[in-house]
Amino acid sequence: MAAVLDWVDPTFHATEVILTALVVLVLAVSVLRASPAGMRERIKAKGLAAAFRRSAATNTLATLIALEAVLVGPGLDLADLGLRPVTTGDVLIALGLPAAAAGTAALLAIRSGGISPDDDPLAFLRPATPSQRRWAAVGAIAAGTGEEIVFRGLFIAAGTGMLGLPVWAAAVLAVILFGVGHRYQGLRGMLTTGAAAVVFTVLYALTGNLIVPIALHITVDLVSLLLVPALLARSGAPETAAPTGADTAAAETAS
């Protein structure tokens, strides 16, 4: 992987270091507040739509700070963050791979016969109202775009340019941080998202830019949050219980 990621050659001056530290701070505050039990309590109190709004805001803020490091820092450019020119092959892969992933997930969901909410570790995140679904889509797009730019782009660059790590070690560190960043999903969720991060990193290394990981990441989130629950509901599978309280009021207001 080190030979493939040879375009990652940033220089971190004080400006880039400060802005990278600010990104880490934004994400660290979010992670520390998001224990599995704490996340469930906040969703119960404030509603699922509000949780998706907070997630989208956090990812958007972190992404803007990462891009600001490129705009104002003399040692970073867009290529260091994986935002390189896109080829026709990249576009075809970015369209085809997510479509294949979505189709496979849909087929597996239909054949599975459903899953009990008690056996679904992410049942508390499954949207059940139009308002929740809209904000889930916004959150998925913000996460798929922002997390790739931050974790695959900025953090791998920072690992080499700030910490002096070999690029493979920086990539491994970014994968670990990505998994830890999803601690609100519990240990199983952290391992699952860590495995997904490995796939995203390999795609980044093979294609030379983030367009394919971003497209696949958004698709995975949309399928998990919207497509699979809808297919399970249509096939007669048991539906997960929707959060009540604030979300019900928000959904009625938005309708």
Tab-separated table of N, CA and C in Angstrom, residues 112-228:
chain	number	residue	atom	x	y	z
A	112	SER	N	-33.452	-12.708	3.898
A	112	SER	CA	-33.149	-12.963	5.309
A	112	SER	C	-34.381	-13.301	6.130
A	113	GLY	N	-35.533	-12.831	5.677
A	113	GLY	CA	-36.748	-13.070	6.439
A	113	GLY	C	-36.920	-12.151	7.628
A	114	GLY	N	-36.030	-11.154	7.740
A	114	GLY	CA	-36.185	-10.162	8.794
A	114	GLY	C	-35.315	-10.426	10.000
A	115	ILE	N	-35.221	-9.424	10.835
A	115	ILE	CA	-34.425	-9.505	12.057
A	115	ILE	C	-35.195	-8.831	13.181
A	116	SER	N	-35.204	-9.451	14.311
A	116	SER	CA	-35.901	-8.880	15.461
A	116	SER	C	-35.168	-7.639	15.948
A	117	PRO	N	-35.894	-6.604	16.355
A	117	PRO	CA	-35.235	-5.416	16.909
A	117	PRO	C	-34.296	-5.744	18.060
A	118	ASP	N	-34.630	-6.797	18.820
A	118	ASP	CA	-33.770	-7.178	19.945
A	118	ASP	C	-32.416	-7.697	19.478
A	119	ASP	N	-32.363	-8.198	18.234
A	119	ASP	CA	-31.118	-8.740	17.690
A	119	ASP	C	-30.397	-7.741	16.793
A	120	ASP	N	-30.967	-6.569	16.619
A	120	ASP	CA	-30.389	-5.555	15.734
A	120	ASP	C	-29.684	-4.505	16.584
A	121	PRO	N	-28.331	-4.462	16.563
A	121	PRO	CA	-27.621	-3.507	17.421
A	121	PRO	C	-27.852	-2.058	17.020
A	122	LEU	N	-28.330	-1.838	15.796
A	122	LEU	CA	-28.566	-0.473	15.328
A	122	LEU	C	-30.054	-0.155	15.217
A	123	ALA	N	-30.879	-0.923	15.898
A	123	ALA	CA	-32.321	-0.685	15.812
A	123	ALA	C	-32.683	0.731	16.230
A	124	PHE	N	-31.955	1.271	17.193
A	124	PHE	CA	-32.271	2.615	17.695
A	124	PHE	C	-31.942	3.703	16.682
A	125	LEU	N	-31.238	3.351	15.589
A	125	LEU	CA	-30.894	4.325	14.556
A	125	LEU	C	-31.741	4.182	13.297
A	126	ARG	N	-32.651	3.214	13.260
A	126	ARG	CA	-33.443	3.001	12.052
A	126	ARG	C	-34.586	4.017	11.996
A	127	PRO	N	-34.619	4.873	10.985
A	127	PRO	CA	-35.689	5.873	10.899
A	127	PRO	C	-37.024	5.228	10.567
A	128	ALA	N	-38.089	5.795	11.101
A	128	ALA	CA	-39.420	5.222	10.904
A	128	ALA	C	-40.455	6.251	10.474
A	129	THR	N	-40.090	7.533	10.384
A	129	THR	CA	-41.020	8.573	9.950
A	129	THR	C	-40.391	9.336	8.788
A	130	PRO	N	-41.198	10.060	8.012
A	130	PRO	CA	-40.626	10.840	6.904
A	130	PRO	C	-39.554	11.822	7.353
A	131	SER	N	-39.788	12.495	8.480
A	131	SER	CA	-38.791	13.444	8.972
A	131	SER	C	-37.491	12.741	9.312
A	132	GLN	N	-37.586	11.605	9.984
A	132	GLN	CA	-36.385	10.848	10.333
A	132	GLN	C	-35.644	10.383	9.082
A	133	ARG	N	-36.379	9.928	8.079
A	133	ARG	CA	-35.739	9.433	6.852
A	133	ARG	C	-35.025	10.555	6.108
A	134	ARG	N	-35.651	11.722	6.069
A	134	ARG	CA	-35.003	12.846	5.390
A	134	ARG	C	-33.684	13.189	6.067
A	135	TRP	N	-33.702	13.278	7.386
A	135	TRP	CA	-32.472	13.634	8.091
A	135	TRP	C	-31.462	12.494	8.095
A	136	ALA	N	-31.948	11.262	8.017
A	136	ALA	CA	-31.025	10.133	7.876
A	136	ALA	C	-30.275	10.227	6.553
A	137	ALA	N	-30.976	10.616	5.485
A	137	ALA	CA	-30.320	10.773	4.184
A	137	ALA	C	-29.286	11.892	4.226
A	138	VAL	N	-29.646	13.009	4.850
A	138	VAL	CA	-28.692	14.115	4.992
A	138	VAL	C	-27.473	13.659	5.790
A	139	GLY	N	-27.721	12.955	6.887
A	139	GLY	CA	-26.618	12.468	7.709
A	139	GLY	C	-25.725	11.496	6.970
A	140	ALA	N	-26.317	10.624	6.148
A	140	ALA	CA	-25.537	9.649	5.388
A	140	ALA	C	-24.636	10.332	4.372
A	141	ILE	N	-25.151	11.342	3.693
A	141	ILE	CA	-24.350	12.061	2.698
A	141	ILE	C	-23.227	12.834	3.373
A	142	ALA	N	-23.552	13.489	4.491
A	142	ALA	CA	-22.521	14.242	5.219
A	142	ALA	C	-21.441	13.318	5.765
A	143	ALA	N	-21.850	12.162	6.286
A	143	ALA	CA	-20.875	11.214	6.838
A	143	ALA	C	-20.040	10.583	5.736
A	144	GLY	N	-20.685	10.152	4.668
A	144	GLY	CA	-19.950	9.499	3.592
A	144	GLY	C	-18.921	10.403	2.949
A	145	THR	N	-19.271	11.666	2.796
A	145	THR	CA	-18.330	12.623	2.209
A	145	THR	C	-17.299	13.077	3.233
A	146	GLY	N	-17.782	13.535	4.370
A	146	GLY	CA	-16.890	14.123	5.366
A	146	GLY	C	-15.931	13.147	5.993
A	147	GLU	N	-16.414	11.956	6.345
A	147	GLU	CA	-15.528	10.995	6.998
A	147	GLU	C	-14.429	10.510	6.067
A	148	GLU	N	-14.711	10.430	4.780
A	148	GLU	CA	-13.647	10.030	3.849
A	148	GLU	C	-12.595	11.132	3.707
A	149	ILE	N	-13.045	12.376	3.576
A	149	ILE	CA	-12.089	13.480	3.465
A	149	ILE	C	-11.253	13.600	4.735
A	150	VAL	N	-11.879	13.407	5.887
A	150	VAL	CA	-11.161	13.560	7.160
A	150	VAL	C	-10.305	12.340	7.474
A	151	PHE	N	-10.915	11.156	7.504
A	151	PHE	CA	-10.183	9.968	7.962
A	151	PHE	C	-9.245	9.414	6.894
A	152	ARG	N	-9.717	9.294	5.675
A	152	ARG	CA	-8.846	8.780	4.621
A	152	ARG	C	-7.943	9.872	4.067
A	153	GLY	N	-8.450	11.095	3.978
A	153	GLY	CA	-7.663	12.173	3.407
A	153	GLY	C	-6.747	12.837	4.409
A	154	LEU	N	-7.329	13.621	5.307
A	154	LEU	CA	-6.527	14.424	6.235
A	154	LEU	C	-5.711	13.575	7.201
A	155	PHE	N	-6.316	12.545	7.793
A	155	PHE	CA	-5.612	11.806	8.843
A	155	PHE	C	-4.455	10.969	8.305
A	156	ILE	N	-4.584	10.416	7.104
A	156	ILE	CA	-3.438	9.709	6.524
A	156	ILE	C	-2.329	10.703	6.207
A	157	ALA	N	-2.712	11.862	5.658
A	157	ALA	CA	-1.716	12.902	5.373
A	157	ALA	C	-1.052	13.383	6.656
A	158	ALA	N	-1.844	13.566	7.715
A	158	ALA	CA	-1.284	14.025	8.985
A	158	ALA	C	-0.386	12.966	9.613
A	159	GLY	N	-0.741	11.713	9.436
A	159	GLY	CA	0.087	10.649	9.979
A	159	GLY	C	1.486	10.646	9.390
A	160	THR	N	1.577	10.957	8.102
A	160	THR	CA	2.896	11.013	7.464
A	160	THR	C	3.564	12.362	7.673
A	161	GLY	N	2.815	13.455	7.486
A	161	GLY	CA	3.407	14.785	7.540
A	161	GLY	C	3.632	15.323	8.935
A	162	MET	N	2.764	14.948	9.897
A	162	MET	CA	2.888	15.437	11.275
A	162	MET	C	3.625	14.458	12.176
A	163	LEU	N	3.235	13.193	12.083
A	163	LEU	CA	3.778	12.183	12.996
A	163	LEU	C	4.989	11.456	12.435
A	164	GLY	N	5.258	11.643	11.146
A	164	GLY	CA	6.407	10.989	10.537
A	164	GLY	C	6.243	9.494	10.345
A	165	LEU	N	5.003	9.006	10.292
A	165	LEU	CA	4.749	7.582	10.118
A	165	LEU	C	4.907	7.172	8.662
A	166	PRO	N	5.268	5.920	8.407
A	166	PRO	CA	5.150	5.394	7.046
A	166	PRO	C	3.689	5.470	6.621
A	167	VAL	N	3.443	5.582	5.334
A	167	VAL	CA	2.074	5.795	4.885
A	167	VAL	C	1.173	4.623	5.267
A	168	TRP	N	1.710	3.400	5.273
A	168	TRP	CA	0.874	2.254	5.654
A	168	TRP	C	0.456	2.357	7.122
A	169	ALA	N	1.370	2.813	7.970
A	169	ALA	CA	1.054	2.955	9.390
A	169	ALA	C	0.038	4.072	9.602
A	170	ALA	N	0.168	5.153	8.836
A	170	ALA	CA	-0.807	6.239	8.920
A	170	ALA	C	-2.188	5.751	8.502
A	171	ALA	N	-2.229	4.896	7.474
A	171	ALA	CA	-3.507	4.348	7.019
A	171	ALA	C	-4.125	3.447	8.084
A	172	VAL	N	-3.307	2.626	8.730
A	172	VAL	CA	-3.801	1.751	9.800
A	172	VAL	C	-4.324	2.584	10.970
A	173	LEU	N	-3.589	3.627	11.337
A	173	LEU	CA	-4.026	4.502	12.426
A	173	LEU	C	-5.364	5.147	12.096
A	174	ALA	N	-5.532	5.577	10.844
A	174	ALA	CA	-6.796	6.191	10.433
A	174	ALA	C	-7.944	5.195	10.523
A	175	VAL	N	-7.687	3.940	10.178
A	175	VAL	CA	-8.715	2.898	10.293
A	175	VAL	C	-9.129	2.716	11.751
A	176	ILE	N	-8.151	2.663	12.644
A	176	ILE	CA	-8.443	2.492	14.070
A	176	ILE	C	-9.261	3.668	14.600
A	177	LEU	N	-8.855	4.878	14.237
A	177	LEU	CA	-9.586	6.066	14.689
A	177	LEU	C	-11.013	6.070	14.152
A	178	PHE	N	-11.180	5.602	12.929
A	178	PHE	CA	-12.513	5.535	12.336
A	178	PHE	C	-13.402	4.588	13.133
A	179	GLY	N	-12.863	3.431	13.496
A	179	GLY	CA	-13.637	2.497	14.303
A	179	GLY	C	-13.991	3.068	15.662
A	180	VAL	N	-13.013	3.693	16.325
A	180	VAL	CA	-13.257	4.299	17.636
A	180	VAL	C	-14.295	5.412	17.528
A	181	GLY	N	-14.289	6.119	16.408
A	181	GLY	CA	-15.242	7.198	16.204
A	181	GLY	C	-16.687	6.734	16.170
A	182	HIS	N	-16.899	5.427	16.039
A	182	HIS	CA	-18.256	4.879	16.016
A	182	HIS	C	-18.560	4.102	17.294
A	183	ARG	N	-17.989	4.539	18.403
A	183	ARG	CA	-18.176	3.818	19.667
A	183	ARG	C	-19.625	3.803	20.134
A	184	TYR	N	-20.431	4.759	19.649
A	184	TYR	CA	-21.840	4.771	20.028
A	184	TYR	C	-22.561	3.516	19.541
A	185	GLN	N	-21.950	2.785	18.581
A	185	GLN	CA	-22.543	1.545	18.088
A	185	GLN	C	-22.128	0.327	18.918
A	186	GLY	N	-21.280	0.534	19.923
A	186	GLY	CA	-20.807	-0.584	20.721
A	186	GLY	C	-19.619	-1.273	20.068
A	187	LEU	N	-19.077	-2.281	20.746
A	187	LEU	CA	-17.877	-2.963	20.253
A	187	LEU	C	-18.108	-3.605	18.894
A	188	ARG	N	-19.238	-4.255	18.738
A	188	ARG	CA	-19.544	-4.895	17.455
A	188	ARG	C	-19.582	-3.874	16.328
A	189	GLY	N	-20.198	-2.736	16.591
A	189	GLY	CA	-20.259	-1.692	15.579
A	189	GLY	C	-18.897	-1.110	15.264
A	190	MET	N	-18.052	-0.959	16.277
A	190	MET	CA	-16.702	-0.447	16.051
A	190	MET	C	-15.895	-1.397	15.171
A	191	LEU	N	-16.031	-2.696	15.408
A	191	LEU	CA	-15.316	-3.673	14.585
A	191	LEU	C	-15.849	-3.680	13.152
A	192	THR	N	-17.165	-3.568	13.018
A	192	THR	CA	-17.765	-3.559	11.683
A	192	THR	C	-17.344	-2.328	10.894
A	193	THR	N	-17.399	-1.167	11.527
A	193	THR	CA	-17.000	0.052	10.825
A	193	THR	C	-15.501	0.069	10.565
A	194	GLY	N	-14.720	-0.542	11.455
A	194	GLY	CA	-13.290	-0.664	11.197
A	194	GLY	C	-13.015	-1.503	9.966
A	195	ALA	N	-13.769	-2.603	9.812
A	195	ALA	CA	-13.620	-3.440	8.621
A	195	ALA	C	-14.019	-2.670	7.361
A	196	ALA	N	-15.097	-1.886	7.466
A	196	ALA	CA	-15.500	-1.059	6.324
A	196	ALA	C	-14.419	-0.046	5.979
A	197	ALA	N	-13.772	0.507	7.002
A	197	ALA	CA	-12.701	1.477	6.769
A	197	ALA	C	-11.536	0.855	6.011
A	198	VAL	N	-11.257	-0.418	6.273
A	198	VAL	CA	-10.201	-1.109	5.519
A	198	VAL	C	-10.562	-1.148	4.036
A	199	VAL	N	-11.817	-1.472	3.739
A	199	VAL	CA	-12.269	-1.509	2.343
A	199	VAL	C	-12.149	-0.129	1.706
A	200	PHE	N	-12.608	0.906	2.400
A	200	PHE	CA	-12.525	2.262	1.860
A	200	PHE	C	-11.071	2.667	1.612
A	201	THR	N	-10.179	2.282	2.527
A	201	THR	CA	-8.767	2.637	2.386
A	201	THR	C	-8.140	1.937	1.193
A	202	VAL	N	-8.461	0.671	1.010
A	202	VAL	CA	-7.930	-0.076	-0.142
A	202	VAL	C	-8.421	0.545	-1.449
A	203	LEU	N	-9.698	0.914	-1.496
A	203	LEU	CA	-10.231	1.558	-2.700
A	203	LEU	C	-9.538	2.890	-2.959
A	204	TYR	N	-9.285	3.634	-1.908
A	204	TYR	CA	-8.554	4.901	-2.033
A	204	TYR	C	-7.163	4.657	-2.600
A	205	ALA	N	-6.484	3.642	-2.073
A	205	ALA	CA	-5.128	3.341	-2.526
A	205	ALA	C	-5.110	2.880	-3.982
A	206	LEU	N	-6.100	2.093	-4.376
A	206	LEU	CA	-6.107	1.528	-5.724
A	206	LEU	C	-6.520	2.540	-6.785
A	207	THR	N	-7.442	3.436	-6.441
A	207	THR	CA	-7.952	4.379	-7.437
A	207	THR	C	-7.205	5.700	-7.448
A	208	GLY	N	-6.574	6.054	-6.337
A	208	GLY	CA	-5.800	7.286	-6.298
A	208	GLY	C	-6.574	8.514	-5.901
A	209	ASN	N	-7.872	8.374	-5.636
A	209	ASN	CA	-8.638	9.510	-5.130
A	209	ASN	C	-9.813	8.999	-4.313
A	210	LEU	N	-10.540	9.927	-3.715
A	210	LEU	CA	-11.586	9.555	-2.762
A	210	LEU	C	-12.972	9.409	-3.373
A	211	ILE	N	-13.121	9.592	-4.679
A	211	ILE	CA	-14.452	9.566	-5.272
A	211	ILE	C	-15.133	8.214	-5.077
A	212	VAL	N	-14.375	7.124	-5.249
A	212	VAL	CA	-14.972	5.791	-5.087
A	212	VAL	C	-15.299	5.498	-3.623
A	213	PRO	N	-14.369	5.708	-2.674
A	213	PRO	CA	-14.738	5.506	-1.266
A	213	PRO	C	-15.915	6.367	-0.818
A	214	ILE	N	-15.964	7.612	-1.274
A	214	ILE	CA	-17.080	8.483	-0.893
A	214	ILE	C	-18.399	7.917	-1.414
A	215	ALA	N	-18.418	7.532	-2.690
A	215	ALA	CA	-19.646	7.000	-3.284
A	215	ALA	C	-20.096	5.727	-2.584
A	216	LEU	N	-19.149	4.835	-2.294
A	216	LEU	CA	-19.506	3.581	-1.628
A	216	LEU	C	-19.942	3.830	-0.186
A	217	HIS	N	-19.254	4.726	0.501
A	217	HIS	CA	-19.582	5.031	1.900
A	217	HIS	C	-21.000	5.595	2.003
A	218	ILE	N	-21.334	6.544	1.144
A	218	ILE	CA	-22.688	7.105	1.157
A	218	ILE	C	-23.718	6.014	0.891
A	219	THR	N	-23.418	5.156	-0.093
A	219	THR	CA	-24.350	4.082	-0.437
A	219	THR	C	-24.557	3.122	0.724
A	220	VAL	N	-23.471	2.732	1.377
A	220	VAL	CA	-23.573	1.816	2.521
A	220	VAL	C	-24.461	2.416	3.608
A	221	ASP	N	-24.262	3.693	3.900
A	221	ASP	CA	-25.062	4.334	4.946
A	221	ASP	C	-26.531	4.447	4.544
A	222	LEU	N	-26.781	4.825	3.292
A	222	LEU	CA	-28.163	4.953	2.829
A	222	LEU	C	-28.867	3.601	2.817
A	223	VAL	N	-28.160	2.579	2.356
A	223	VAL	CA	-28.749	1.238	2.319
A	223	VAL	C	-29.073	0.761	3.730
A	224	SER	N	-28.133	0.950	4.653
A	224	SER	CA	-28.323	0.488	6.026
A	224	SER	C	-29.469	1.206	6.722
A	225	LEU	N	-29.563	2.513	6.494
A	225	LEU	CA	-30.551	3.313	7.217
A	225	LEU	C	-31.918	3.353	6.549
A	226	LEU	N	-31.951	3.259	5.214
A	226	LEU	CA	-33.204	3.485	4.500
A	226	LEU	C	-33.681	2.286	3.691
A	227	LEU	N	-32.807	1.720	2.849
A	227	LEU	CA	-33.260	0.686	1.921
A	227	LEU	C	-33.584	-0.626	2.625
A	228	VAL	N	-32.661	-1.124	3.414
A	228	VAL	CA	-32.874	-2.424	4.062
A	228	VAL	C	-34.099	-2.411	4.979
